[in-house]
Amino acid sequence: MGFGHYPLSPAAVLDVLWSALVGAPSAQPPAVENVVLAVRLPRVLAAMLVGASLAAAGAAYQTLFRNPLASPAILGVSAGAGFGAALAMLLYGSALAVQGAAFAGGLCAVGAAMFVAGRLGNGSALVLVLAGLVVSALFQALTSALKYVADPTDTLPAIVFWLLGSLGRVGMSDLAWAAPFALLGLSVLFLLRWPTQVLEAGDDEARTLGIPVGALRIVLIVAATLMTAAAVSISGIVGWVGLLVPHLARLLVGPAYGTLLPASALLGAGYLLLVDGLCRSAFAAELPLGIVTAVLGAPVFVVILAKARRQWS
C-alpha cells in the first residue's frame, strides 16, 4: 500500500491501519489516512479478491473440462459482463448500475450457454464449451454495436476503459456487495475439491464411486461463474489470470486438484496484487490492468507450454 504516485513509508501505512483497527486517532496527517483507507486499502483488497476468484475459477474449469486451456471466460461470462457494463454506461452511467449490469450480464451469458448445451448436447461438456464460445461471440458483437452507437466524447472512452480492466475506482462499497458472491463461490469449490479431483480420472470412474457427475458439474459451474462475475463486475475484464495462474500453481504443488485449488487462489491473489502495483507505479499514467496482465502473461505461458509439451501431446 505504500507504492504509487503518493509514496508512503511502511511505518505510516501500519500506523494508519492499526489506528483504524483499534479505533484510536492516527498520528499521520489526514491526507495520508485518506490515501490509505479510502484509496489503497480497497484497491489492495480488490486485487486480492479478483485475483483469487479468477485463478480459482480457472483451476476449477481446467479440471472440470479436463482442458489445460480452459479459463473463466470459456462459457462467456466475461463477454456477458462486458455487454452488461457497456449497456449500463449507455443508459444510466452510475457506477452501481454498471457493476450490477456486469454481474447480471455474466450470469445471463453462462445461463444461455448452459441452456443451449442442455437442449442440444444432453449436458455434454464439449457441447457446453462450444455453446460458451458461441454465446461469447454473440455478446462481443453486441458490445461492439453499443460502442458503435455510444457518444465518442464521453460514453465510448468510459466503455473502452472499463473493458481494459482497472481497480482505480474500487471502493469499500464495491467490495461489500461483490465479496460475498466471490467468497460463496470459493467456499463451494473448496468444499467440493475432493469429489472434483475424482473427475480428472473421467466421468465413468467418478460414477462408479457414487459421485453424481451431472449435478456436481452444474454446481461447480455455478460457483465458478458467481466468482468470475463478481470479480469482473468490479475490475472490468482482466485476462490471463484464470488461464496462467493455475499452471504456475501446478509447477509449485503438482496437478492434484485438492491442493491446486487453494494454491491457485493464493497465488492469484498475490499475482494480481503485484501486477496492480506495477500498473499504478511503473509509469506516470496508470496502465489498464488487462493490458499488463496480457503483456506479462503471454510470454510466461509460452514458457509453461514449452515445459509441459510432453504432458499435453
Coordinates of C-alpha atoms in Angstrom, one line a residue, residues 60-247:
A60 CA -11.9 -25.4 -11.5
Y61 CA -12.7 -25.1 -15.2
Q62 CA -9.5 -26.7 -16.3
T63 CA -10.2 -29.7 -14.0
L64 CA -13.9 -29.8 -14.8
F65 CA -13.4 -29.8 -18.6
R66 CA -10.1 -31.7 -18.4
N67 CA -8.7 -28.9 -20.7
P68 CA -5.4 -27.1 -19.8
L69 CA -6.5 -24.1 -21.9
A70 CA -9.8 -23.6 -20.2
S71 CA -10.3 -20.2 -18.4
P72 CA -13.1 -18.4 -16.6
A73 CA -14.1 -16.7 -19.9
I74 CA -14.7 -20.1 -21.6
L75 CA -18.5 -20.0 -21.0
G76 CA -19.0 -16.4 -21.9
V77 CA -19.1 -14.8 -18.5
S78 CA -16.5 -12.1 -19.4
A79 CA -18.2 -11.2 -22.7
G80 CA -21.6 -11.1 -21.0
A81 CA -20.3 -8.9 -18.2
G82 CA -18.7 -6.6 -20.8
F83 CA -22.0 -6.2 -22.6
G84 CA -23.9 -5.6 -19.4
A85 CA -21.5 -2.9 -18.3
A86 CA -21.5 -1.2 -21.7
L87 CA -25.3 -1.2 -21.8
A88 CA -25.5 0.3 -18.3
M89 CA -23.0 3.0 -19.2
L90 CA -25.0 3.9 -22.3
L91 CA -28.4 4.0 -20.5
Y92 CA -27.6 5.0 -16.9
G93 CA -23.9 5.8 -16.2
S94 CA -23.9 5.3 -12.4
A95 CA -21.1 3.0 -11.0
L96 CA -23.6 0.8 -9.1
A97 CA -25.7 0.3 -12.3
V98 CA -22.6 -0.7 -14.2
Q99 CA -21.4 -3.2 -11.7
G100 CA -24.9 -4.7 -11.2
A101 CA -25.4 -5.0 -15.0
A102 CA -22.0 -6.5 -15.5
F103 CA -22.7 -9.1 -12.8
A104 CA -26.1 -9.9 -14.3
G105 CA -24.7 -10.0 -17.9
G106 CA -22.1 -12.5 -16.9
L107 CA -24.7 -14.8 -15.2
C108 CA -27.0 -14.5 -18.2
A109 CA -24.3 -15.4 -20.7
V110 CA -23.4 -18.6 -18.8
G111 CA -27.1 -19.4 -18.3
A112 CA -27.6 -19.1 -22.0
A113 CA -24.6 -21.4 -22.7
M114 CA -25.9 -24.0 -20.3
F115 CA -29.4 -23.8 -21.8
V116 CA -28.2 -24.3 -25.3
A117 CA -25.9 -27.2 -24.2
G118 CA -28.8 -28.8 -22.3
R119 CA -31.1 -28.6 -25.3
L120 CA -28.6 -29.7 -27.9
G121 CA -26.0 -31.8 -26.2
N122 CA -27.6 -33.6 -23.3
G123 CA -25.2 -31.8 -20.9
S124 CA -22.1 -32.8 -22.8
A125 CA -19.0 -30.9 -21.6
L126 CA -17.8 -30.4 -25.2
V127 CA -21.1 -29.0 -26.3
L128 CA -21.2 -26.7 -23.3
V129 CA -17.8 -25.3 -24.2
L130 CA -18.8 -24.8 -27.8
A131 CA -22.0 -23.1 -26.7
G132 CA -20.0 -20.9 -24.5
L133 CA -17.8 -19.8 -27.4
V134 CA -20.9 -19.0 -29.5
V135 CA -22.5 -17.0 -26.6
S136 CA -19.3 -15.2 -26.0
A137 CA -19.0 -14.2 -29.7
L138 CA -22.6 -13.0 -29.7
F139 CA -22.1 -10.8 -26.6
Q140 CA -18.9 -9.4 -28.0
A141 CA -20.7 -8.5 -31.2
L142 CA -23.5 -6.8 -29.1
T143 CA -20.8 -4.9 -27.2
S144 CA -19.2 -3.7 -30.4
A145 CA -22.6 -2.5 -31.5
L146 CA -23.0 -0.5 -28.3
K147 CA -19.6 1.0 -28.8
Y148 CA -20.5 2.0 -32.3
V149 CA -23.6 4.0 -31.1
A150 CA -22.0 5.4 -28.0
D151 CA -21.1 9.1 -27.7
P152 CA -17.4 9.2 -28.8
T153 CA -16.6 12.1 -26.5
D154 CA -17.9 10.6 -23.2
T155 CA -19.5 7.2 -23.1
L156 CA -17.2 5.4 -25.6
P157 CA -14.0 6.2 -23.7
A158 CA -15.7 5.0 -20.5
I159 CA -16.7 1.7 -22.1
V160 CA -13.3 1.1 -23.6
F161 CA -11.5 1.9 -20.3
W162 CA -13.8 -0.5 -18.4
L163 CA -13.3 -3.3 -20.9
L164 CA -9.5 -2.9 -20.5
G165 CA -9.8 -3.5 -16.7
S166 CA -8.9 -1.3 -13.8
L167 CA -9.1 -1.2 -10.0
G168 CA -8.6 2.5 -9.8
R169 CA -12.1 3.4 -8.8
V170 CA -12.9 0.5 -6.4
G171 CA -14.2 1.5 -3.0
M172 CA -15.3 -0.4 0.1
S173 CA -18.9 -0.3 -1.0
D174 CA -18.0 -2.2 -4.2
L175 CA -16.2 -4.9 -2.2
A176 CA -19.1 -5.1 0.3
W177 CA -21.5 -6.4 -2.3
A178 CA -19.1 -8.3 -4.6
A179 CA -17.1 -10.1 -1.9
P180 CA -20.0 -12.3 -0.6
F181 CA -20.6 -13.8 -4.0
A182 CA -17.0 -14.4 -4.7
L183 CA -16.4 -15.9 -1.2
L184 CA -19.5 -18.1 -1.6
G185 CA -18.3 -19.5 -4.9
L186 CA -14.8 -20.1 -3.5
S187 CA -16.3 -21.8 -0.4
V188 CA -18.3 -24.2 -2.6
L189 CA -15.3 -25.0 -4.8
F190 CA -13.2 -25.6 -1.7
L191 CA -15.8 -27.9 0.0
L192 CA -16.2 -29.9 -3.2
R193 CA -12.5 -30.1 -4.1
W194 CA -12.1 -33.8 -3.3
P195 CA -15.1 -35.1 -5.4
T196 CA -13.9 -32.7 -8.1
Q197 CA -10.5 -34.3 -8.1
V198 CA -12.0 -37.6 -9.0
L199 CA -13.4 -36.1 -12.2
E200 CA -9.9 -35.9 -13.5
A201 CA -10.0 -39.7 -13.9
G202 CA -13.1 -39.5 -16.1
D203 CA -16.9 -39.4 -15.6
D204 CA -17.3 -43.2 -15.6
E205 CA -14.8 -43.7 -12.8
A206 CA -16.5 -40.9 -10.8
R207 CA -19.9 -42.5 -11.2
T208 CA -18.6 -45.9 -10.0
L209 CA -17.5 -44.1 -6.8
G210 CA -21.1 -42.8 -6.3
I211 CA -20.4 -39.2 -7.4
P212 CA -23.3 -37.5 -9.2
V213 CA -21.3 -36.2 -12.1
G214 CA -24.0 -34.1 -13.7
A215 CA -25.1 -32.4 -10.5
L216 CA -21.5 -31.8 -9.4
R217 CA -20.7 -30.3 -12.8
I218 CA -23.6 -27.8 -12.6
V219 CA -22.8 -26.8 -9.0
L220 CA -19.1 -26.2 -9.9
I221 CA -20.0 -24.2 -13.0
V222 CA -22.5 -22.0 -11.0
A223 CA -19.9 -21.5 -8.2
A224 CA -17.1 -20.6 -10.6
T225 CA -19.5 -18.3 -12.6
L226 CA -20.5 -16.4 -9.4
M227 CA -16.9 -15.8 -8.5
T228 CA -16.0 -14.7 -12.0
A229 CA -19.0 -12.4 -12.5
A230 CA -18.4 -10.8 -9.1
A231 CA -14.7 -10.2 -9.9
V232 CA -15.3 -8.9 -13.4
S233 CA -18.1 -6.5 -12.2
I234 CA -15.6 -4.5 -10.1
S235 CA -12.4 -4.9 -12.1
G236 CA -13.5 -5.0 -15.7
I237 CA -12.2 -7.7 -18.0
V238 CA -8.8 -8.9 -16.8
G239 CA -7.5 -11.7 -18.9
W240 CA -4.8 -14.4 -18.5
V241 CA -5.1 -14.6 -14.7
G242 CA -7.5 -17.6 -14.8
L243 CA -5.5 -19.3 -17.5
L244 CA -1.9 -18.6 -16.4
V245 CA -2.0 -18.8 -12.6
P246 CA -3.4 -22.4 -12.3
H247 CA -0.4 -23.6 -14.4

